[in-house]
Structures are given as structure tokens and as C-alpha cells.
PDB file of C-alpha atoms in Angstrom:
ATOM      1  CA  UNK Y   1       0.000   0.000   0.000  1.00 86.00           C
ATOM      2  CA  UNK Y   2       0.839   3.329  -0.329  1.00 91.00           C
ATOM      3  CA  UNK Y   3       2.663   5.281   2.234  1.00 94.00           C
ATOM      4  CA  UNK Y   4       2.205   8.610   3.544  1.00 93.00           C
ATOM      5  CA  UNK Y   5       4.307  11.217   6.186  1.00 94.00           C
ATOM      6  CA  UNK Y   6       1.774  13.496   8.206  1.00 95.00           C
ATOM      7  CA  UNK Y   7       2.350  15.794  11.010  1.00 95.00           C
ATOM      8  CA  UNK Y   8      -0.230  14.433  13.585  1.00 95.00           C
ATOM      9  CA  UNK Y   9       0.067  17.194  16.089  1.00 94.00           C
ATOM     10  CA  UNK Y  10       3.119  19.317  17.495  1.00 94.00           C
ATOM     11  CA  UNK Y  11       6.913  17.548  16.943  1.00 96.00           C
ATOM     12  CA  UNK Y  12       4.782  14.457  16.351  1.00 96.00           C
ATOM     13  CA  UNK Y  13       5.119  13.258  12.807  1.00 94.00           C
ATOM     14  CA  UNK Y  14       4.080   9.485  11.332  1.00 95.00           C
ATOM     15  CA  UNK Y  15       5.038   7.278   8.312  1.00 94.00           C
ATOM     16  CA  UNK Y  16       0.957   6.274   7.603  1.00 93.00           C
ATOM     17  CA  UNK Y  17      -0.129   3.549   5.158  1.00 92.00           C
ATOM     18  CA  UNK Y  18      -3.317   4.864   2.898  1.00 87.00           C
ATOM     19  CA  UNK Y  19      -5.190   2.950  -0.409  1.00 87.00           C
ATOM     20  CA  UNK Y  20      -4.041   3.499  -3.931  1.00 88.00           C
ATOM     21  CA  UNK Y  21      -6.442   5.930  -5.407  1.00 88.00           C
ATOM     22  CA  UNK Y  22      -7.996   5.338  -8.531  1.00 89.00           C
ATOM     23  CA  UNK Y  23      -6.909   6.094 -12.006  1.00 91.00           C
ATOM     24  CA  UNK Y  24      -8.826   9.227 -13.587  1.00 90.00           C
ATOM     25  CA  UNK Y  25      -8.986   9.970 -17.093  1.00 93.00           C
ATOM     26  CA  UNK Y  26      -6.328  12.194 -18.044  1.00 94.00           C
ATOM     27  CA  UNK Y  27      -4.147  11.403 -15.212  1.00 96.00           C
ATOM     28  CA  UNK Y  28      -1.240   9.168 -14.178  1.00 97.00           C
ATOM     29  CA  UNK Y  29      -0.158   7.248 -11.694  1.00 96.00           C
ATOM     30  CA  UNK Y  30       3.518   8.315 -10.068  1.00 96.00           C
ATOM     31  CA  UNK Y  31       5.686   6.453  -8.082  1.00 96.00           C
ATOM     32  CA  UNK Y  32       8.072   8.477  -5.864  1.00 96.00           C
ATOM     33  CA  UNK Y  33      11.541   8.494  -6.382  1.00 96.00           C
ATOM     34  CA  UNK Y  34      12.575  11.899  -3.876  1.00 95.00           C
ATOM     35  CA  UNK Y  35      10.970  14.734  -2.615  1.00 93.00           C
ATOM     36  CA  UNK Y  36      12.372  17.477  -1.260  1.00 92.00           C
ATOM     37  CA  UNK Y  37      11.927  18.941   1.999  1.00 88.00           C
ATOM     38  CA  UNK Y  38      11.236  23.061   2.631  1.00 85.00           C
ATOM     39  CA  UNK Y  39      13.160  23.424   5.693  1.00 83.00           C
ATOM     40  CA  UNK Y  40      12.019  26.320   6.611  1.00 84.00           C
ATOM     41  CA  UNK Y  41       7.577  26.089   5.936  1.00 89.00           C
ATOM     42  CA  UNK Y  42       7.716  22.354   6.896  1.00 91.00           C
ATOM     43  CA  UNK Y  43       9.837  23.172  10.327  1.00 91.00           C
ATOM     44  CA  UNK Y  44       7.727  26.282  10.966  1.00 93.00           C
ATOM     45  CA  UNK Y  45       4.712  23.588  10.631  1.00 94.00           C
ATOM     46  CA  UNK Y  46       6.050  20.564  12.238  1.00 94.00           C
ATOM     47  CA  UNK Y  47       6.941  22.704  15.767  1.00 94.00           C
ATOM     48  CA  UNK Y  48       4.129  25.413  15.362  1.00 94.00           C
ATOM     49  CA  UNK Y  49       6.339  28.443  15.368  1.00 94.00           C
ATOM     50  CA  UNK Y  50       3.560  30.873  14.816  1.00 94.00           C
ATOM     51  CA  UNK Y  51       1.133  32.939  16.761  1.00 94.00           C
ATOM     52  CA  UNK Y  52      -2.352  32.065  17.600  1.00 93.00           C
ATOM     53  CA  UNK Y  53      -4.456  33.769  15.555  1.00 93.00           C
ATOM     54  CA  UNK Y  54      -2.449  34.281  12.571  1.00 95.00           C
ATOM     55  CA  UNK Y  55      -2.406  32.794   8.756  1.00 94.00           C
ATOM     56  CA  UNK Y  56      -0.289  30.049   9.882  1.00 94.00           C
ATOM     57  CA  UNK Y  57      -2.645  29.214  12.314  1.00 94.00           C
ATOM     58  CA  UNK Y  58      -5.819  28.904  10.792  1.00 94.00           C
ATOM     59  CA  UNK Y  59      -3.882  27.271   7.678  1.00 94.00           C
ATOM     60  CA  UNK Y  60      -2.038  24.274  10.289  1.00 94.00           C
ATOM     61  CA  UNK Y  61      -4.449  21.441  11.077  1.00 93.00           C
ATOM     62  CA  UNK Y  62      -3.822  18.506  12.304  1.00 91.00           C
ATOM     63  CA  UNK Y  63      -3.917  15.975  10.746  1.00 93.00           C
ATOM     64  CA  UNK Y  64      -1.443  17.826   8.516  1.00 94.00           C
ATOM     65  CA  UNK Y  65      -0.006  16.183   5.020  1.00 92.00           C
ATOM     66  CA  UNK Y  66       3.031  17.928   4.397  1.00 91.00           C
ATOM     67  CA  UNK Y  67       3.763  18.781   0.426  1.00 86.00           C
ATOM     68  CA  UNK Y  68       5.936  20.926  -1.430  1.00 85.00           C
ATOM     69  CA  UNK Y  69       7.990  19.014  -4.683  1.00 92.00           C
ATOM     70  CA  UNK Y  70       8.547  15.498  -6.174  1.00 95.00           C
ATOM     71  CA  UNK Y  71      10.580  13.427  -8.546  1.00 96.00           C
ATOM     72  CA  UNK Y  72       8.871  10.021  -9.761  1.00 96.00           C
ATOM     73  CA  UNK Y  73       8.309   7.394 -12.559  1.00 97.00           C
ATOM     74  CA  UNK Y  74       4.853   7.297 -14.107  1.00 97.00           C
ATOM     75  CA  UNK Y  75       3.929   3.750 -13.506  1.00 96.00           C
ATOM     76  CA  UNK Y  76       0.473   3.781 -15.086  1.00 95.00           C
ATOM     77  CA  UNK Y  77      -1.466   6.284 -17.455  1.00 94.00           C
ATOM     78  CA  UNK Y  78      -4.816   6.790 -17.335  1.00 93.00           C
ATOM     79  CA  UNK Y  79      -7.411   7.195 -20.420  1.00 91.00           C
ATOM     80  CA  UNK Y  80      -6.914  10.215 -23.183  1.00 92.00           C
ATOM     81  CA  UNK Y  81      -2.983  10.620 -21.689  1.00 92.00           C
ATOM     82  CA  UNK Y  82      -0.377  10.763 -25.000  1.00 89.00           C
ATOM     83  CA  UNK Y  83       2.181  12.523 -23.920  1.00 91.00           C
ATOM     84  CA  UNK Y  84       3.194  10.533 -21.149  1.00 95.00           C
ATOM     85  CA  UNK Y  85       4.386   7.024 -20.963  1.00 95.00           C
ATOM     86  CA  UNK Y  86       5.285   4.226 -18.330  1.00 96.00           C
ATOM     87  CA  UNK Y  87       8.967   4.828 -17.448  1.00 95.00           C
ATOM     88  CA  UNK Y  88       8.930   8.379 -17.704  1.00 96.00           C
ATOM     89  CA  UNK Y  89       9.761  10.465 -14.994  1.00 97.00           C
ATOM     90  CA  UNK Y  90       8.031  13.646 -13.954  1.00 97.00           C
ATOM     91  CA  UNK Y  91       8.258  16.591 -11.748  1.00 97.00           C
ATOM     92  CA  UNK Y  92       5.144  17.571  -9.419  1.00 95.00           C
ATOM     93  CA  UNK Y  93       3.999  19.599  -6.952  1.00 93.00           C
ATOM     94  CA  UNK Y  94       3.021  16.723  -4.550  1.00 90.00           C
ATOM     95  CA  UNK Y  95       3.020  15.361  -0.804  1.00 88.00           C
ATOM     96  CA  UNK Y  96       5.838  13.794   0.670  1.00 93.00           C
ATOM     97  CA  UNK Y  97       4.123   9.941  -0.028  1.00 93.00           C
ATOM     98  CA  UNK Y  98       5.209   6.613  -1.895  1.00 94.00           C
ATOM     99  CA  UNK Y  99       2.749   6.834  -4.958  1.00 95.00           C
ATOM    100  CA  UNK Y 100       0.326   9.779  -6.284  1.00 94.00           C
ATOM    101  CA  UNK Y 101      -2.499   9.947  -9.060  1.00 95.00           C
ATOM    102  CA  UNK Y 102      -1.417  13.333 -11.125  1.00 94.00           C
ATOM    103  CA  UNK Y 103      -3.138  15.212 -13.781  1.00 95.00           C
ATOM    104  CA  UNK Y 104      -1.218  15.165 -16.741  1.00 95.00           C
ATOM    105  CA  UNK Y 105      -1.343  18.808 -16.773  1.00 93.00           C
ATOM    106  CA  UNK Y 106       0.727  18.921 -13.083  1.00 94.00           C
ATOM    107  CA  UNK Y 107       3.653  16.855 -14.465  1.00 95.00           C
ATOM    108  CA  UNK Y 108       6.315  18.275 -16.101  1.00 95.00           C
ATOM    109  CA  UNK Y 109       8.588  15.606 -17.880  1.00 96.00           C
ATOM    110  CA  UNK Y 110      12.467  15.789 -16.393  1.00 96.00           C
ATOM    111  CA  UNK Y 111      14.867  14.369 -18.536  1.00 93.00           C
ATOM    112  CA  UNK Y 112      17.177  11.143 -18.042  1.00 87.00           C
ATOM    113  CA  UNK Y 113      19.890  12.246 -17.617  1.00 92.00           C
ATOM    114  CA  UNK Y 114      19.140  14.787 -14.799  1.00 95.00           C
ATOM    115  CA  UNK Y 115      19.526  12.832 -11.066  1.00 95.00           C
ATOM    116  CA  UNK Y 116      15.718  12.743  -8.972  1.00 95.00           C
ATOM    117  CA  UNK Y 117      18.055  14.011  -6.306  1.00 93.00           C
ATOM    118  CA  UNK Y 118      18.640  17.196  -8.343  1.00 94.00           C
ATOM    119  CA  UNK Y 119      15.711  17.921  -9.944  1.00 95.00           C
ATOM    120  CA  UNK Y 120      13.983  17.584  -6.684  1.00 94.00           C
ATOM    121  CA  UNK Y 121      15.308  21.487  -6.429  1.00 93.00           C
ATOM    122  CA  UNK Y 122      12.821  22.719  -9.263  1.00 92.00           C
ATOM    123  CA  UNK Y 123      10.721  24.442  -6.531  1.00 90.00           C
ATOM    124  CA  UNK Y 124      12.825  26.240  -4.664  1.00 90.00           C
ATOM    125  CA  UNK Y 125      14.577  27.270  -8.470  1.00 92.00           C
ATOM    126  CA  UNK Y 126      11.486  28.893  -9.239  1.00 93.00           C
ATOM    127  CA  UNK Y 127      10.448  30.834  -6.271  1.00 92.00           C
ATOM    128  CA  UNK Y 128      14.425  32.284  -6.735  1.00 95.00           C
ATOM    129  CA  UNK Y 129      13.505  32.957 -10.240  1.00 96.00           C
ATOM    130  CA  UNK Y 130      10.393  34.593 -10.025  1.00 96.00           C
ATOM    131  CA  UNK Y 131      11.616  37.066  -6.862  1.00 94.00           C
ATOM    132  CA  UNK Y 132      14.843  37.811  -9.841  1.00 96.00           C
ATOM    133  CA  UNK Y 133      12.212  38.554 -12.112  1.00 96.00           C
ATOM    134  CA  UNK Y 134      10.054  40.306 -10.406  1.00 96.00           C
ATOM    135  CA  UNK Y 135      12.989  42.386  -9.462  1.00 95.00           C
ATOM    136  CA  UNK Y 136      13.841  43.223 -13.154  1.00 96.00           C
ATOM    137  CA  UNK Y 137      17.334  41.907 -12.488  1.00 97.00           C
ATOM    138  CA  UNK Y 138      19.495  42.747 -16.009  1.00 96.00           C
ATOM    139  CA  UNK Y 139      22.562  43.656 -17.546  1.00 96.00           C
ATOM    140  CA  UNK Y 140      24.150  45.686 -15.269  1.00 95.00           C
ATOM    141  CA  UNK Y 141      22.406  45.404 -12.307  1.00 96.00           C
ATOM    142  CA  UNK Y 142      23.639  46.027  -8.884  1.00 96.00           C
ATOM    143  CA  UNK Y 143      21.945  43.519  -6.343  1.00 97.00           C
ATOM    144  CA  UNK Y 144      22.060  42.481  -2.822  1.00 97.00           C
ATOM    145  CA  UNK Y 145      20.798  39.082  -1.694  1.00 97.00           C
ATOM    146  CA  UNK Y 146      20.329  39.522   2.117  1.00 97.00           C
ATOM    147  CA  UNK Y 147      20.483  35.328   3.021  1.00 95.00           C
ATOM    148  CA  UNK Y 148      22.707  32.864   1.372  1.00 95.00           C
ATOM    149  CA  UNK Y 149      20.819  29.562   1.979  1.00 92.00           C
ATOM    150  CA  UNK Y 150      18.838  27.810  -0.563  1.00 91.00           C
ATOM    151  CA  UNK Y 151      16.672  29.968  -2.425  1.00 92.00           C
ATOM    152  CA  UNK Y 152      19.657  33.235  -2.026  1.00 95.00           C
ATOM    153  CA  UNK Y 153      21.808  31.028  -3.464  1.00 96.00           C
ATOM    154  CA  UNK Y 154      19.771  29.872  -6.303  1.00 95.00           C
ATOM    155  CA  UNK Y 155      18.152  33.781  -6.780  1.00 97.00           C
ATOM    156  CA  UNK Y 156      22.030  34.602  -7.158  1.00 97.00           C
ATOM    157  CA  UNK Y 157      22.958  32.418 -10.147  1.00 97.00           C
ATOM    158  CA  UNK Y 158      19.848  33.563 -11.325  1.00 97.00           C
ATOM    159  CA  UNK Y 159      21.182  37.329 -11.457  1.00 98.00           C
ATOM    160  CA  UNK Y 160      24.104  36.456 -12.599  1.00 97.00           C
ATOM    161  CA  UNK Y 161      22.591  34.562 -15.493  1.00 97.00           C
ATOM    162  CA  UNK Y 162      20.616  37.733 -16.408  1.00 97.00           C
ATOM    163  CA  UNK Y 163      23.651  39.813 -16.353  1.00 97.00           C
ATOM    164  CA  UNK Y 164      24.132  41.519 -13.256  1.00 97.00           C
ATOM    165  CA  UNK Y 165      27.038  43.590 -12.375  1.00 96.00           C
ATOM    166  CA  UNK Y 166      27.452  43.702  -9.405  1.00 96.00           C
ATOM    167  CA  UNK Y 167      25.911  40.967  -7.112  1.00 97.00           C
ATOM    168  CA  UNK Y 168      26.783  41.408  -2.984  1.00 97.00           C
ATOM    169  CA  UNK Y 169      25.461  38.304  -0.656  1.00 97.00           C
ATOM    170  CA  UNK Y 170      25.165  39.381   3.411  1.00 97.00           C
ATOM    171  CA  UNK Y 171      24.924  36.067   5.569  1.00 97.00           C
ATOM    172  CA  UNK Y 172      26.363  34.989   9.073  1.00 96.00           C
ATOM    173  CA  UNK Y 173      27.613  31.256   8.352  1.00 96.00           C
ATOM    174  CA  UNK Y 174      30.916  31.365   6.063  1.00 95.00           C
ATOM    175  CA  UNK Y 175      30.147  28.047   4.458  1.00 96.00           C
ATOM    176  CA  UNK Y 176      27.459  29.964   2.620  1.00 97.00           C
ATOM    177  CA  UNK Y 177      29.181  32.968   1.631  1.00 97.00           C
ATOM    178  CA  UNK Y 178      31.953  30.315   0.788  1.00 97.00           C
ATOM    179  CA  UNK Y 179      29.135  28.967  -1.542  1.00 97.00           C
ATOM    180  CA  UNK Y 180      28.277  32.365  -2.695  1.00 97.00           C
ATOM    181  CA  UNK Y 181      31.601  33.039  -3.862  1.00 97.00           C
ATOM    182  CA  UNK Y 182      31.827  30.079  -6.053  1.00 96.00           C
ATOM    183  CA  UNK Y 183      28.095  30.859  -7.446  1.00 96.00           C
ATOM    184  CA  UNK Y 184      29.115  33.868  -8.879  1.00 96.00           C
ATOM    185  CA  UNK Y 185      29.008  36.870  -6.210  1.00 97.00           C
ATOM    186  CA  UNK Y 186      31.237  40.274  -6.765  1.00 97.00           C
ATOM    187  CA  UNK Y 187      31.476  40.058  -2.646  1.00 97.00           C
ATOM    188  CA  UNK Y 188      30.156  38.600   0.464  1.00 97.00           C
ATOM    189  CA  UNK Y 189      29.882  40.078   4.120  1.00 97.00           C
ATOM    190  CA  UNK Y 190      29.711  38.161   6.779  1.00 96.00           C
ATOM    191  CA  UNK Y 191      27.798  40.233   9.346  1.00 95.00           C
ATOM    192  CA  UNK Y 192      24.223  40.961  10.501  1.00 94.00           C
ATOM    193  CA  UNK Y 193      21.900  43.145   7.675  1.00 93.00           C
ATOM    194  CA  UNK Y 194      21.952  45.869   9.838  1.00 91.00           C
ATOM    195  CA  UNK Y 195      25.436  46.551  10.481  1.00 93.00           C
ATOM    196  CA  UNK Y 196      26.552  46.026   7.015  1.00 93.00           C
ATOM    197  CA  UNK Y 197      24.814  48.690   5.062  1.00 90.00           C
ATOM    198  CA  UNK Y 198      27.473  50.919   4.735  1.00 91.00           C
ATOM    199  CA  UNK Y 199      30.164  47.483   3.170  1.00 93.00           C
ATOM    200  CA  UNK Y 200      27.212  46.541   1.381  1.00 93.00           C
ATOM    201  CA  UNK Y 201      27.018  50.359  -0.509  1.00 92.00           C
ATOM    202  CA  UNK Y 202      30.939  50.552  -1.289  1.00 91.00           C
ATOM    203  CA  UNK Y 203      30.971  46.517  -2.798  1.00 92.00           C
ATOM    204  CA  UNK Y 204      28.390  47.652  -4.833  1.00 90.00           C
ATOM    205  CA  UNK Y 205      29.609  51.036  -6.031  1.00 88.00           C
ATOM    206  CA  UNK Y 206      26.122  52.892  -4.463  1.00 90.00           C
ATOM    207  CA  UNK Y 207      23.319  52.010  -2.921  1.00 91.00           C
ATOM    208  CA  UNK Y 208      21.942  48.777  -4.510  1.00 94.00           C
ATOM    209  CA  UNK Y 209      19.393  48.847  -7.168  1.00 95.00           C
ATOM    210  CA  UNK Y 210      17.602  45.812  -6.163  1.00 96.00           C
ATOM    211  CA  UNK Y 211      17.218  43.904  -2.666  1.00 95.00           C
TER     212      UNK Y 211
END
């Protein structure tokens, strides 16, 4: 049977069994191969770091199926599917669970040669790409990135790829700036946002155009 992880309450989190759901027209069945964790929603979730009263709160219920991206081989198709075949594998925007039935439409094919373990990243590669675009990042550009974890680090090779100038990355933990470096960055500070304004102006020759 198919397995499931839910949150069932605070720091309390089970590995559930659940029945195969039926195969819809126009939809696939998708056998997991990795999903990938968002360290910080899921966390924030799992321990209920939120006030009462709040989004988070009326959006965290318990029994609570955490999602967020998945890597996995379409096992079955369903009736009216073409473009997708047994053996394929797939990117969706699914639970973290052994086996899911997927409109075609929510699967986006990920080729062969790209590792699950990798392409498991798509999410978090898009949220960084739409904050670079909606920043009109270009040629250029002079940008700060205040945070060099995941998404900073993916939203800087994302500047860089559209041509920025000058691209400054402010985090605490040196492995990341370390990380930075190698990802493309003009210069990285290693201090607190608020007492690095004034290194953050003179690495980027003036204020920065986009934050």
C-alpha cells in the first residue's frame, strides 16, 4: 500500500499507510523516487512556530499532510494521456508519499539524464527565479541578496545569469558565503543586515538597485 508522512500534532510526525487511489482519465499514476523537503515552511509547521491567531494558524491542522515538490516514474497512465508514458519520470507539486495519481497537466517531464536528487530542487529554483524577475534583475544590475541559503543562493545564479554587475550576498555562516563566492558573487559580508549597510554600498559602487 501506499505510504504517507503526516504531522499528527506538534513535533509528532508518522510514516501512515493509505489505499491506492484510482486512475482518472487524463491522469497518471507516479511512483516516488525523492521529494524534497522546505526546511524552513515544513519546520515552521512541524513545531508550530507561529502565533495564535495568525495565517499560519488557521492554515495548520492537524492531521497535517506535508507537500511541497517530487521526482517520480509514471507507472500507469490513465485514459486520453499521450504525452506521457510508463517509465517516464516527472516533476510535481506533490506530498511527501510513496505513490500519487497526477493530472497530466501537473507533471512536467524531467529528462534522463538529470539525477531525482537534483531535480527535486525545481521548486525552490522557481520561487528564486520569479523574486529575480520580479525584481527586473538585467545587464548591469547592482543587487544584494540579504540570506545565502537555498533559495539566495539559487536567486544569485539567477542574477548572474541575467547579467548583473554587481551581485553582494550578506549572511552569518561562512560556508554559505563560501558557496556564494563560487556561485558567482562580486562580494560577500559576513555580518548581521543591519550593520553592514554601509560594506554593502561601497561593494556595490552605491546604494543597490535591487534587494
Amino acid at each position: 500500500m501506499p505510504r504517507q508522512i503526516v504531522f499528527t500534532g506538534k513535533n509528532e510526525c508518522s510514516l501512515i499507510e493509505r489505499e491506492s487511489m484510482s486512475l482518472a482519465s487524463g491522469s497518471v499514476r507516479v511512483r516516488t523516487l525523492t521529494s524534497l523537503i522546505s526546511t524552513g515552511t515544513e519546520t515552521i509547521v512541524l513545531s508550530r512556530k507561529f502565533a495564535p491567531g495568525t495565517h499560519w494558524d488557521d492554515w495548520v491542522k492537524y492531521p497535517f499532510y506535508p507537500d511541497y515538490a517530487a521526482i517520480g516514474e509514471v507507472v500507469e497512465v490513465g485514459a486520453e494521456v499521450v504525452n506521457l508514458k510508463p517509465g517516464m519520470k516527472v516533476a510535481t507539486r506533490q506530498s511527501h508519499g510513496s505513490e500519487h495519481v497526477v493530472a497530466v497537466s501537473d507533471c512536467y517531464l524531467v529528462p534522463k539524464e538529470i539525477d531525482s536528487s537534483e531535480a527535486a530542487w525545481f521548486a525552490l529554483a522557481k520561487i528564486a527565479f520569479m523574486g529575480v524577475k520580479a525584481g527586473r534583475v538585467g545587464l548591469g544590475s547592482r543587487v544584494l541578496i540579504v540570506g545565502g541559503g537555498p533559495i539566495g543562493q539559487m536567486a544569485l545564479r539567477w542574477c548572474r545569469a541575467a547579467g548583473a554587475e554587481q551581485i553582494v550576498v550578506v549572511d552569518l555562516l561562512e560556508a554559505r558565503l563560501d558557496l556564494a563566492q563560487r556561485g558567482g558573487a562580486t562580494a560577500v559580508i559576513a555580518k548581521p543586515i543591519d550593520e553592514a549597510i554601509g560594506e554593502t554600498e561601497n561593494a556595490c559602487g552605491g546604494k543597490p538597485q535591487i534587494v
